[in-house]
Short mmCIF file of N, CA and C in Angstrom, two decimals:
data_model
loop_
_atom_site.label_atom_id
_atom_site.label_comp_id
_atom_site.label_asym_id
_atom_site.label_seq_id
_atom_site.Cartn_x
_atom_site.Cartn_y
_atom_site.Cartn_z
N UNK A 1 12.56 9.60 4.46
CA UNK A 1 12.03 8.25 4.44
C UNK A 1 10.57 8.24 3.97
N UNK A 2 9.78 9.43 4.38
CA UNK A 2 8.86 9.32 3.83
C UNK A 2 8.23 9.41 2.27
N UNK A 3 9.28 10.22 1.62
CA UNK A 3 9.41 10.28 0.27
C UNK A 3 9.05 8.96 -0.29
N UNK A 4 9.58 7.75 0.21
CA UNK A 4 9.86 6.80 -0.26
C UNK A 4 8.81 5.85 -0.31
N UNK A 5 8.09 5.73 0.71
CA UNK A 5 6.81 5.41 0.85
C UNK A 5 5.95 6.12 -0.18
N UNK A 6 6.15 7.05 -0.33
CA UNK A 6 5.28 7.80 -1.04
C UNK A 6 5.33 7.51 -2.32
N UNK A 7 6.77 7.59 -2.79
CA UNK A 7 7.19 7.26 -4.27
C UNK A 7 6.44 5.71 -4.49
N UNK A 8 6.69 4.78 -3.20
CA UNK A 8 6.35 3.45 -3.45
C UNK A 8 5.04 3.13 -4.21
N UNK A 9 4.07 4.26 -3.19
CA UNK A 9 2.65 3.95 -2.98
C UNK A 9 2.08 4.79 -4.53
N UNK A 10 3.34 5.62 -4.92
CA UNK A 10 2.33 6.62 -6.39
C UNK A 10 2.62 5.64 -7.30
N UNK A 11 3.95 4.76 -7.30
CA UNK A 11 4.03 3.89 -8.63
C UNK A 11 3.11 3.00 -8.56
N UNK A 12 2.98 2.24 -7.25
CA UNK A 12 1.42 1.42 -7.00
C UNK A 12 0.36 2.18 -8.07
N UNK A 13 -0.24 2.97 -7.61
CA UNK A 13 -0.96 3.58 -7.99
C UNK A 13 -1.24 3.86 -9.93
N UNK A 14 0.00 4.18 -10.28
CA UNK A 14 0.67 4.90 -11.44
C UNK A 14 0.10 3.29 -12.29
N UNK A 15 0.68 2.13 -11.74
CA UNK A 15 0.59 1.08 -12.23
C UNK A 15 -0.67 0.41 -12.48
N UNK A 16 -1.72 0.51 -11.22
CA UNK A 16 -2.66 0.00 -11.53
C UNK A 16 -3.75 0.69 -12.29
N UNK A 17 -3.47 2.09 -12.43
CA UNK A 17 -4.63 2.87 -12.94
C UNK A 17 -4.24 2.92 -14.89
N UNK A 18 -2.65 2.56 -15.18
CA UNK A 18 -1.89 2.40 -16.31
C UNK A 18 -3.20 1.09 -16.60
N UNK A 19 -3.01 0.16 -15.94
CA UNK A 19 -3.64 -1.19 -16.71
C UNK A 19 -5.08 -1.33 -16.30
N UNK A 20 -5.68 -0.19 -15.70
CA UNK A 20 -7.02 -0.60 -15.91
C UNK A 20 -7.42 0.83 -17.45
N UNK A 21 -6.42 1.73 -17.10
CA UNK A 21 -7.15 2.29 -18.33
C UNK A 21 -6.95 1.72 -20.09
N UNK A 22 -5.72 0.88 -19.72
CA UNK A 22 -5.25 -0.08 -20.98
C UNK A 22 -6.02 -1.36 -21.39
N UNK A 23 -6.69 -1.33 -20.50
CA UNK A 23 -7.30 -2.88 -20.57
C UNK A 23 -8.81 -2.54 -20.51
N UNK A 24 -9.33 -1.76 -19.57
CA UNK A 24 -10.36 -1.60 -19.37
C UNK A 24 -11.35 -2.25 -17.99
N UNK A 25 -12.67 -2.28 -17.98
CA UNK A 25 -13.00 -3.30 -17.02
C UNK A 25 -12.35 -4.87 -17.27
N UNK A 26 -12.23 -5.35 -17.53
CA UNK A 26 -11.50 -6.47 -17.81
C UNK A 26 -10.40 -6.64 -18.00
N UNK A 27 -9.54 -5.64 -17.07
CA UNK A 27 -9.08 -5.94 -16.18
C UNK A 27 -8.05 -6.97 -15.87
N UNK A 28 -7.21 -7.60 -15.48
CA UNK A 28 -6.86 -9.38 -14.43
C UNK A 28 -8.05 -9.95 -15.14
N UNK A 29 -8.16 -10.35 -15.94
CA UNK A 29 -9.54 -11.37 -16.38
C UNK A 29 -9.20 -12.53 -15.99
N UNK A 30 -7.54 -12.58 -15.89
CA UNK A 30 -7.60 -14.21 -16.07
C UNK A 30 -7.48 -14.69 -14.09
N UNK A 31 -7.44 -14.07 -13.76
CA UNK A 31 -7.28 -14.11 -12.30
C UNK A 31 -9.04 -13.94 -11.85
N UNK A 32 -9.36 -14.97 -10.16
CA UNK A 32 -10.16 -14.86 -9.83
C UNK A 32 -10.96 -13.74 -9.47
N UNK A 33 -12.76 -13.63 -9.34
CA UNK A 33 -13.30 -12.43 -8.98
C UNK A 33 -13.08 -11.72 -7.95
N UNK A 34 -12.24 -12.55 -6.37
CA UNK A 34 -12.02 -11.75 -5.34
C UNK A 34 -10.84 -11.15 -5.82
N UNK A 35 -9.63 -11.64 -6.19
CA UNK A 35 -8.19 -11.15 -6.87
C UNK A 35 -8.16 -10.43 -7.37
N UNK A 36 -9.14 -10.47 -8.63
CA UNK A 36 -9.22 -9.24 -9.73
C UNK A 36 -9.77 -7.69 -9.00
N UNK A 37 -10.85 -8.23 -8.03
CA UNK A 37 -11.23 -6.73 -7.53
C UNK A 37 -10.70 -6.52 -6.66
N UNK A 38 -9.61 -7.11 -5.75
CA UNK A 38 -8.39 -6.57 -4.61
C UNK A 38 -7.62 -5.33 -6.04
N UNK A 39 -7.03 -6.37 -6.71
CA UNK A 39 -6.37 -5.49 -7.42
C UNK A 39 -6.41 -4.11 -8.49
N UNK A 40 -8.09 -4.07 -8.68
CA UNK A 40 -8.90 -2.83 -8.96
C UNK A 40 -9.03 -1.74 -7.61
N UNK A 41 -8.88 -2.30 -6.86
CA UNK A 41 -9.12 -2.01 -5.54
C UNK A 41 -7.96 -0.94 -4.91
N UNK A 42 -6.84 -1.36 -5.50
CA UNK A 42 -5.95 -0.39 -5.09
C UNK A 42 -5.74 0.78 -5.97
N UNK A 43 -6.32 0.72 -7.24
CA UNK A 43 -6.26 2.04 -7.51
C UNK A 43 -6.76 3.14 -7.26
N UNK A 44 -7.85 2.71 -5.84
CA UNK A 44 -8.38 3.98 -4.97
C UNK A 44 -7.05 3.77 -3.75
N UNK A 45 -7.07 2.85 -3.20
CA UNK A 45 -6.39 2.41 -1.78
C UNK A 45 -5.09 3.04 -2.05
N UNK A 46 -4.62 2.85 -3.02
CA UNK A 46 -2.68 3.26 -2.94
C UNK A 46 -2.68 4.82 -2.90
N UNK A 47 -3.69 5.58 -3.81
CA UNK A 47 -3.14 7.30 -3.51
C UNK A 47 -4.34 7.60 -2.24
N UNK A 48 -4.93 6.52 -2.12
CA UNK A 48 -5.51 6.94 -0.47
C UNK A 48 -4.05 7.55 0.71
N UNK A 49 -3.94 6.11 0.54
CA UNK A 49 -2.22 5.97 1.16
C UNK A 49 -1.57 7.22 1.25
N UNK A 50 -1.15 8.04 0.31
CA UNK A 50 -0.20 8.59 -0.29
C UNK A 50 -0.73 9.83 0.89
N UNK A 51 -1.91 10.27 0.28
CA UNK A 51 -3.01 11.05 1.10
C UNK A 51 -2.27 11.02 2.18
N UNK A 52 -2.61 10.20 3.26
CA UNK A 52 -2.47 9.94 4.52
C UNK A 52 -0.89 9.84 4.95
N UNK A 53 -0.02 9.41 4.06
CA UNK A 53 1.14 9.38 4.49
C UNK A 53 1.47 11.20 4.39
N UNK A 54 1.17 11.74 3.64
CA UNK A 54 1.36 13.49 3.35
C UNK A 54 0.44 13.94 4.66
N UNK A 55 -0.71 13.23 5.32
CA UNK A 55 -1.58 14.38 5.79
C UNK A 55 -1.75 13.78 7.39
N UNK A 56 -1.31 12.36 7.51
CA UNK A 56 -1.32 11.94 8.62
C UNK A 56 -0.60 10.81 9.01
N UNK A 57 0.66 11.18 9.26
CA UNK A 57 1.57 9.82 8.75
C UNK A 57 1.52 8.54 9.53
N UNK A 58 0.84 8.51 10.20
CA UNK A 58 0.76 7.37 11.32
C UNK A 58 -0.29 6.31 10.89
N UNK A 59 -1.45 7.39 10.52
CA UNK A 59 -2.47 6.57 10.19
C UNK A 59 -2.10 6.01 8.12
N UNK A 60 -0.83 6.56 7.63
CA UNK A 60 -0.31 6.25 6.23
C UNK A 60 0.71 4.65 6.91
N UNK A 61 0.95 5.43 7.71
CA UNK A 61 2.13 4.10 8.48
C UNK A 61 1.38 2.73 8.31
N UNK A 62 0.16 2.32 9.37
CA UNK A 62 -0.49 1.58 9.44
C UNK A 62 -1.06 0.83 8.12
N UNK A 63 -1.78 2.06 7.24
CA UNK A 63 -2.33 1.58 6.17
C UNK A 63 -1.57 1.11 4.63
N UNK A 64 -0.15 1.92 4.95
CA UNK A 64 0.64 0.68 4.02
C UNK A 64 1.16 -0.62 4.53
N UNK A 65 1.09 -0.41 5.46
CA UNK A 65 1.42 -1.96 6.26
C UNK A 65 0.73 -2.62 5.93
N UNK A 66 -0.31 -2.71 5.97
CA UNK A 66 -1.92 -3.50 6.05
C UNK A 66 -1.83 -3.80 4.80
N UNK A 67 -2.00 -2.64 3.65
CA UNK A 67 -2.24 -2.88 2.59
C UNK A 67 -1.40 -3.82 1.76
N UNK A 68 0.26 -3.70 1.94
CA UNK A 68 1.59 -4.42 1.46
C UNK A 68 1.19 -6.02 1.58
N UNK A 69 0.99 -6.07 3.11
CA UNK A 69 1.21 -7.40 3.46
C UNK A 69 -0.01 -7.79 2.58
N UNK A 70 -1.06 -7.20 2.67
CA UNK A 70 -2.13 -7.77 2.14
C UNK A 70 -2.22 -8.48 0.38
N UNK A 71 -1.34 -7.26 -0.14
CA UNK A 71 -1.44 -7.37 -1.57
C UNK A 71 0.02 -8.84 -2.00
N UNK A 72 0.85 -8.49 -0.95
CA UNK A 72 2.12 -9.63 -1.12
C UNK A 72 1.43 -10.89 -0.95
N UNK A 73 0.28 -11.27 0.05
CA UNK A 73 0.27 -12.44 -0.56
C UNK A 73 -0.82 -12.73 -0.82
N UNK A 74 -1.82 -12.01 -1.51
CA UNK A 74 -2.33 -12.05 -2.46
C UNK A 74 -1.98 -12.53 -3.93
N UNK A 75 -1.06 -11.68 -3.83
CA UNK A 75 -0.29 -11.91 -5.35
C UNK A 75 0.52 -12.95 -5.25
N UNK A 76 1.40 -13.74 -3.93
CA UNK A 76 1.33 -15.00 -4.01
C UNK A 76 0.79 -16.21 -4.01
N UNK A 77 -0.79 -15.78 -3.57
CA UNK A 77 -1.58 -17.02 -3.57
C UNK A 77 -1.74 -16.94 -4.85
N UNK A 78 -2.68 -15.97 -6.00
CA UNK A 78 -2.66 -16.09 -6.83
C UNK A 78 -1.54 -16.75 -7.94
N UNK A 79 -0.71 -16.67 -7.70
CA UNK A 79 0.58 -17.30 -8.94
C UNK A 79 0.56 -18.19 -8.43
N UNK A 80 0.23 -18.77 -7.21
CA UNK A 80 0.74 -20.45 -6.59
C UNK A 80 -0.44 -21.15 -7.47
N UNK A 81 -1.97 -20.35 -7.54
CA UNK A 81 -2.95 -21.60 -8.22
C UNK A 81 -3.40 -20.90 -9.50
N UNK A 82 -1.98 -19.63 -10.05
CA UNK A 82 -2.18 -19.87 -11.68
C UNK A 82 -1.55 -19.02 -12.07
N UNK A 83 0.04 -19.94 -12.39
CA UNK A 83 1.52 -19.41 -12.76
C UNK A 83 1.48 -18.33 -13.51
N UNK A 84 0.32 -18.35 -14.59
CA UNK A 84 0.05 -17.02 -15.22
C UNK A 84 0.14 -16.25 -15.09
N UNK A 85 -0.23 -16.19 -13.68
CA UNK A 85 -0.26 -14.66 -12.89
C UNK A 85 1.00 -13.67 -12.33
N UNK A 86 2.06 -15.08 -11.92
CA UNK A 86 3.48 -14.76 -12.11
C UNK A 86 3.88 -13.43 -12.75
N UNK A 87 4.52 -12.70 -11.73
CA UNK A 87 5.26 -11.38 -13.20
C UNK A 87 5.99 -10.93 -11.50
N UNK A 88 6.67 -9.65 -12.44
CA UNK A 88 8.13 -9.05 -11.50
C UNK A 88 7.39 -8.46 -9.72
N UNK A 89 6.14 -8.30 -10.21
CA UNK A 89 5.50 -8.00 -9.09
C UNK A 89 6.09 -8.86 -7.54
N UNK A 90 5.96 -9.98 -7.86
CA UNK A 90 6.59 -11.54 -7.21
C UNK A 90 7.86 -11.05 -6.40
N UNK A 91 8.47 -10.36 -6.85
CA UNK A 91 9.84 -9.89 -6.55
C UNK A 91 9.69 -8.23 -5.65
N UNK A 92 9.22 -7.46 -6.78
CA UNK A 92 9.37 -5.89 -6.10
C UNK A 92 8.70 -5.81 -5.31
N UNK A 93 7.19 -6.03 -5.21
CA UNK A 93 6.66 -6.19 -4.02
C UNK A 93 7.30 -6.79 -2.95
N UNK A 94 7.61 -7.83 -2.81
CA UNK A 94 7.82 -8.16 -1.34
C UNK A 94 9.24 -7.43 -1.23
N UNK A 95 9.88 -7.09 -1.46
CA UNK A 95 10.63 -6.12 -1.44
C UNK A 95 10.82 -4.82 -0.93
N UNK A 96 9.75 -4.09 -1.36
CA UNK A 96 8.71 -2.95 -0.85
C UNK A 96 8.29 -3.43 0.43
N UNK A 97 7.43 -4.37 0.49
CA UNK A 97 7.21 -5.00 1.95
C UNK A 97 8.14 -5.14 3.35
N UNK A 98 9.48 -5.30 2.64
CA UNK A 98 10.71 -5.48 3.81
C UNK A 98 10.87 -3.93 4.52
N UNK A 99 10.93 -3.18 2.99
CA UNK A 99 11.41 -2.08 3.58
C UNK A 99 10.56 -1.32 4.05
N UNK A 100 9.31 -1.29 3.71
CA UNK A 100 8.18 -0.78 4.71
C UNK A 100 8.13 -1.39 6.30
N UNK A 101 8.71 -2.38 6.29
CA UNK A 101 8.80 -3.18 7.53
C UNK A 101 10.12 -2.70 8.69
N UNK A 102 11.07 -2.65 7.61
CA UNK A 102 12.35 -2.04 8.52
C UNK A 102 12.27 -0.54 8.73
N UNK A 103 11.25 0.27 8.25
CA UNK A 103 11.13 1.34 8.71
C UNK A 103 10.11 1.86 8.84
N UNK A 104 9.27 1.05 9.18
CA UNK A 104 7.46 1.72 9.61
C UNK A 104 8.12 2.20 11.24
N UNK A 105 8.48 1.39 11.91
CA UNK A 105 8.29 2.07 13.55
C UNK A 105 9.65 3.20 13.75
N UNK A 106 10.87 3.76 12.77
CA UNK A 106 11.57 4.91 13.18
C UNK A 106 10.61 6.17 12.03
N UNK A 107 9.58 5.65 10.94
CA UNK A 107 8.66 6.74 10.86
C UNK A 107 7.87 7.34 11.75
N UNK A 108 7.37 5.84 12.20
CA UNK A 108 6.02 6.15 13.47
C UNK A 108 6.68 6.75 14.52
N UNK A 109 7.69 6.85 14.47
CA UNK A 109 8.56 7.45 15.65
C UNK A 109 9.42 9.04 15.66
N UNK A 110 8.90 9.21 14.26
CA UNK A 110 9.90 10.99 13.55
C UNK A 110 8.57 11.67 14.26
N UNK A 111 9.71 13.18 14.08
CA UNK A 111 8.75 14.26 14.56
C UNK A 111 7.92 14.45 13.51
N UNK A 112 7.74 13.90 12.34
CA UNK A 112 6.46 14.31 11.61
C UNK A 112 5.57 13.87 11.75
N UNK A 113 5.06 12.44 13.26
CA UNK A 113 4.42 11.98 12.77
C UNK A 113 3.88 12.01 14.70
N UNK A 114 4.63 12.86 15.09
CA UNK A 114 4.45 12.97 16.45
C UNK A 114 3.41 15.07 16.66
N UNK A 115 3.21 14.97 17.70
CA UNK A 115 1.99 16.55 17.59
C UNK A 115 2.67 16.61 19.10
N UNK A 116 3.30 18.30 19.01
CA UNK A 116 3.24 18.25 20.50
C UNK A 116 2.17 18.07 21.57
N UNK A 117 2.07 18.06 22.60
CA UNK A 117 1.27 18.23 23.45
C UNK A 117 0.78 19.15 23.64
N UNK A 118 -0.51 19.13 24.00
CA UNK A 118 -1.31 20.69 24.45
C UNK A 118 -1.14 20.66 26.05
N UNK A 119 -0.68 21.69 26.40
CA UNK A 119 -0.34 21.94 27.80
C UNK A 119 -1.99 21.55 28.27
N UNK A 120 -2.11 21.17 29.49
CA UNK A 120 -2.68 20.73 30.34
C UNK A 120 -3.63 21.98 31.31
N UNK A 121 -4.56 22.64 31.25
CA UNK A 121 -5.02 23.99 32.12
C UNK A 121 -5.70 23.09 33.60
N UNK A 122 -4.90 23.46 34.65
CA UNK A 122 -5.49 23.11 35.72
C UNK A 122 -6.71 24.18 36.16
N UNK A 123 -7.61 23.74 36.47
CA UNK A 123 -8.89 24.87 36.82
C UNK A 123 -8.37 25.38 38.63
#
């Protein structure tokens, strides 16, 4: 399951760093200055993610959560006040969102993401 997250969070990634090196700073031009730099924004944030889902999965758990919901409706406010902005994103994303949703808490819950206990030394 975690693969999957992972795969999610590198195409994130794969995608936004594709269209800022294609485009350049400019970027979402046609989209507002907070919008445009959310979405510059994840091309550090998503292989942050990735990071953390490989190196600490709980704290990867949390931060694609955060980040999903964040960017889903983002990217729907944006297309609501400028259709332009519209694209398949609209769709796969929240998509991605469900299924990060139906399985964030049996991740947060695998032994990869659990540390045994350190026995306890009574003095």
């Amino acid at each position: 399951m975690t693969a999957l997250w992972v795969l999610g969070f590198s195409v994130g990634t794969l995608t936004h760093l594709t269209e800022l090196i294609a485009t350049g700073v400019n970027v979402y031009d046609n989209a507002s200055e907070p919008v445009r730099w959310f979405w510059i924004s994840l091309t550090v944030v998503d292989p942050v993610i990735v990071v953390l889902l490989l190196t600490k999965l709980r704290a990867g758990v949390l931060a694609g959560v955060a980040t999903m919901v964040a960017d889903v409706t983002v990217n729907w406010f944006a297309a609501s006040t400028h259709p332009a902005l519209a694209g398949p994103g609209l769709v796969t994303q929240p998509a991605f969102l469900l299924f990060l949703l139906l399985t964030a808490r049996p991740l947060w819950s695998s032994d990869g993401a659990t540390r045994p206990r350190r026995p306890h030394l009574d003095s």
